[in-house]
Amino acid sequence: MHRSRGRALPAVLALAATSIFVAGCGAGPGGGGTATAVAAPATSVAARCRTAQLALSSVDRQGTAGSDYERLVLTNIGHSPCVVRGFPGVSFVDAAGRQVGAAAEHTGPAGAPVRLVPGGAATAVLRILHLGVAESCTPPSGTAPVAALRVYPPGNTEALRLSGPDTQACRDPAVRQLTVAAFTA
């Protein structure tokens, strides 16, 4: 029994090597070989989510030393699936809708596409730096009241607004008071 196993191994290796060689010998460019088709997935590719089919909310706001963190939530309120991928554009705005301070800086990887079925949601972590951290942001001259967060879903030029947060924004555009991560499932 030991002998036959010893002879079978070289034969199996030779057969495997031949199979690999033959598989690699397909027709080159302009050749007449037969192409092998790979089955496409049964689900269709969803289009990028448009602002009009999304609702914005915020959850899990928590404060830490020097910052507040919250999750921005985009929910598909449309009738068909869509995809969110990447970072939102986020900034503070005043009551007139004017941006106050710098837009959010992106942090971390761009992330994978998130497919949202109707009613499905994706979240992105937003960090809001407390004003006392930067000298140029001392009240009252260095700050302005915030009426809302303006959020552009990835790949969109139309924004959503989220009332609040109850905070002051730094007027100095050199201070990055906001940072945001990419959307995840």
Coordinates of C-alpha atoms in Angstrom, one line a residue:
M1 CA 0.0 0.0 0.0
H2 CA 2.8 2.4 0.8
R3 CA 4.4 1.8 -2.6
S4 CA 1.3 2.6 -4.6
R5 CA 0.8 5.9 -2.7
G6 CA 4.4 6.9 -3.5
R7 CA 3.8 6.3 -7.2
A8 CA 0.4 7.9 -7.4
L9 CA 1.7 11.3 -6.0
P10 CA 4.0 12.0 -9.0
A11 CA 1.2 11.1 -11.4
V12 CA -1.2 13.4 -9.6
L13 CA 1.3 16.2 -9.7
A14 CA 2.0 15.7 -13.4
L15 CA -1.7 15.7 -14.2
A16 CA -2.2 18.9 -12.2
A17 CA 0.8 20.6 -13.9
T18 CA -0.6 19.6 -17.3
S19 CA -4.0 21.0 -16.5
I20 CA -2.6 24.3 -15.4
F21 CA -0.4 24.5 -18.5
V22 CA -3.3 23.7 -20.8
A23 CA -5.6 26.2 -19.1
G24 CA -3.0 28.9 -19.6
C25 CA -2.6 28.2 -23.3
G26 CA -5.8 29.9 -24.4
A27 CA -5.8 32.0 -27.5
G28 CA -3.8 35.2 -27.3
P29 CA -5.0 38.5 -28.7
G30 CA -6.6 38.0 -32.1
G31 CA -6.5 34.2 -31.6
G32 CA -9.4 31.9 -32.4
G33 CA -9.9 30.3 -28.9
T34 CA -13.2 29.9 -27.3
A35 CA -14.0 32.4 -24.5
T36 CA -15.5 31.1 -21.2
A37 CA -18.4 33.1 -19.8
V38 CA -18.7 33.8 -16.2
A39 CA -22.2 33.9 -14.8
A40 CA -23.3 37.4 -13.7
P41 CA -24.8 37.8 -10.3
A42 CA -28.6 37.5 -10.1
T43 CA -29.0 41.0 -8.5
S44 CA -28.8 44.1 -10.7
V45 CA -26.4 46.8 -10.0
A46 CA -28.0 49.7 -8.1
A47 CA -27.5 53.3 -9.1
R48 CA -25.9 55.8 -6.8
C49 CA -28.3 57.2 -4.2
R50 CA -29.7 60.6 -5.1
T51 CA -30.3 63.2 -2.5
A52 CA -34.0 63.2 -3.2
Q53 CA -34.3 59.5 -2.3
L54 CA -32.5 59.9 1.1
A55 CA -33.5 61.1 4.5
L56 CA -30.9 62.4 7.0
S57 CA -30.9 61.8 10.8
S58 CA -28.4 61.6 13.6
V59 CA -28.0 59.1 16.4
D60 CA -25.6 58.2 19.3
R61 CA -24.3 61.6 20.1
Q62 CA -21.6 61.3 22.8
G63 CA -19.2 63.7 24.3
T64 CA -15.6 63.0 25.2
A65 CA -12.7 65.2 26.3
G66 CA -12.5 67.8 23.6
S67 CA -15.0 66.4 21.1
D68 CA -18.5 65.2 20.5
Y69 CA -19.2 62.2 18.2
E70 CA -22.4 61.2 16.5
R71 CA -23.5 59.0 13.6
L72 CA -25.0 60.6 10.5
V73 CA -27.6 58.3 9.1
L74 CA -28.7 58.2 5.5
T75 CA -31.9 56.2 4.9
N76 CA -33.2 55.2 1.5
I77 CA -36.8 56.6 1.4
G78 CA -37.1 55.8 -2.3
H79 CA -38.8 52.8 -4.0
S80 CA -35.7 51.1 -5.4
P81 CA -32.3 50.1 -4.1
C82 CA -29.4 52.5 -4.5
V83 CA -25.7 52.7 -3.5
V84 CA -23.9 55.1 -1.2
R85 CA -20.1 55.1 -1.3
G86 CA -17.5 57.4 0.2
F87 CA -17.6 60.5 2.3
P88 CA -20.4 63.0 2.8
G89 CA -19.6 66.7 2.5
V90 CA -20.5 68.2 5.9
S91 CA -20.4 71.8 7.2
F92 CA -22.0 74.0 9.7
V93 CA -24.5 76.6 8.4
D94 CA -26.1 79.6 10.0
A95 CA -29.8 80.5 10.0
A96 CA -29.4 82.0 6.5
G97 CA -27.9 78.8 5.1
R98 CA -24.3 80.3 4.9
Q99 CA -21.4 78.0 5.7
V100 CA -19.6 78.8 9.0
G101 CA -16.0 77.8 9.3
A102 CA -14.3 75.0 7.4
A103 CA -16.1 72.0 5.8
A104 CA -15.5 68.6 7.5
E105 CA -12.1 66.9 6.8
H106 CA -12.4 63.3 5.6
T107 CA -10.8 60.7 7.9
G108 CA -10.1 57.0 7.3
P109 CA -10.5 54.9 4.2
A110 CA -13.1 55.7 1.5
G111 CA -15.0 52.5 2.3
A112 CA -16.9 50.0 0.2
P113 CA -20.1 50.6 -1.6
V114 CA -23.2 50.3 0.7
R115 CA -26.3 49.0 -1.1
L116 CA -29.4 50.5 0.4
V117 CA -32.7 48.7 -0.2
P118 CA -35.8 50.8 0.4
G119 CA -35.8 51.6 4.2
G120 CA -32.1 50.6 4.5
A121 CA -29.5 52.9 6.1
A122 CA -25.8 53.7 6.1
T123 CA -23.9 55.6 8.8
A124 CA -20.9 57.9 9.0
V125 CA -19.2 59.0 12.2
L126 CA -18.9 62.7 12.6
R127 CA -16.5 64.3 15.1
I128 CA -17.2 67.9 16.3
L129 CA -14.2 69.5 18.0
H130 CA -15.0 71.6 21.1
L131 CA -14.3 75.3 20.5
G132 CA -12.0 75.7 23.5
V133 CA -9.3 73.7 21.8
A134 CA -8.4 76.4 19.2
E135 CA -7.3 79.9 20.4
S136 CA -8.7 81.6 17.3
C137 CA -12.2 80.2 18.2
T138 CA -12.9 82.1 21.4
P139 CA -16.4 83.5 21.9
P140 CA -17.9 85.8 20.9
S141 CA -15.8 87.2 18.0
G142 CA -14.3 83.9 16.9
T143 CA -17.6 82.0 16.9
A144 CA -21.0 82.0 15.3
P145 CA -24.2 80.2 16.2
V146 CA -25.0 77.0 14.2
A147 CA -28.5 76.5 12.8
A148 CA -27.9 73.2 11.1
L149 CA -25.5 70.7 9.6
R150 CA -25.4 70.8 5.8
V151 CA -24.7 67.3 4.4
Y152 CA -24.0 66.4 0.8
P153 CA -24.5 62.6 0.2
P154 CA -21.5 61.2 -1.7
G155 CA -21.5 62.1 -5.4
N156 CA -24.4 64.6 -5.0
T157 CA -24.5 68.4 -5.4
E158 CA -27.8 68.8 -3.5
A159 CA -27.6 68.9 0.3
L160 CA -29.7 67.7 3.1
R161 CA -30.0 69.7 6.4
L162 CA -30.0 68.5 9.9
S163 CA -31.2 71.0 12.5
G164 CA -28.9 71.7 15.4
P165 CA -26.5 70.7 16.8
D166 CA -26.9 73.1 19.7
T167 CA -23.3 74.5 19.3
Q168 CA -21.2 77.4 18.2
A169 CA -19.0 77.1 15.1
C170 CA -15.5 78.4 14.8
R171 CA -15.4 81.2 12.1
D172 CA -11.7 80.5 11.4
P173 CA -11.6 78.4 8.2
A174 CA -8.1 77.2 9.1
V175 CA -9.5 75.3 12.1
R176 CA -10.9 71.9 11.2
Q177 CA -13.7 71.6 13.8
L178 CA -15.4 68.8 11.8
T179 CA -14.1 65.4 10.7
V180 CA -16.2 62.7 9.1
A181 CA -15.6 59.1 8.1
A182 CA -17.0 57.3 5.1
F183 CA -20.4 55.7 5.1
T184 CA -20.6 52.1 6.2
A185 CA -23.4 49.5 6.5

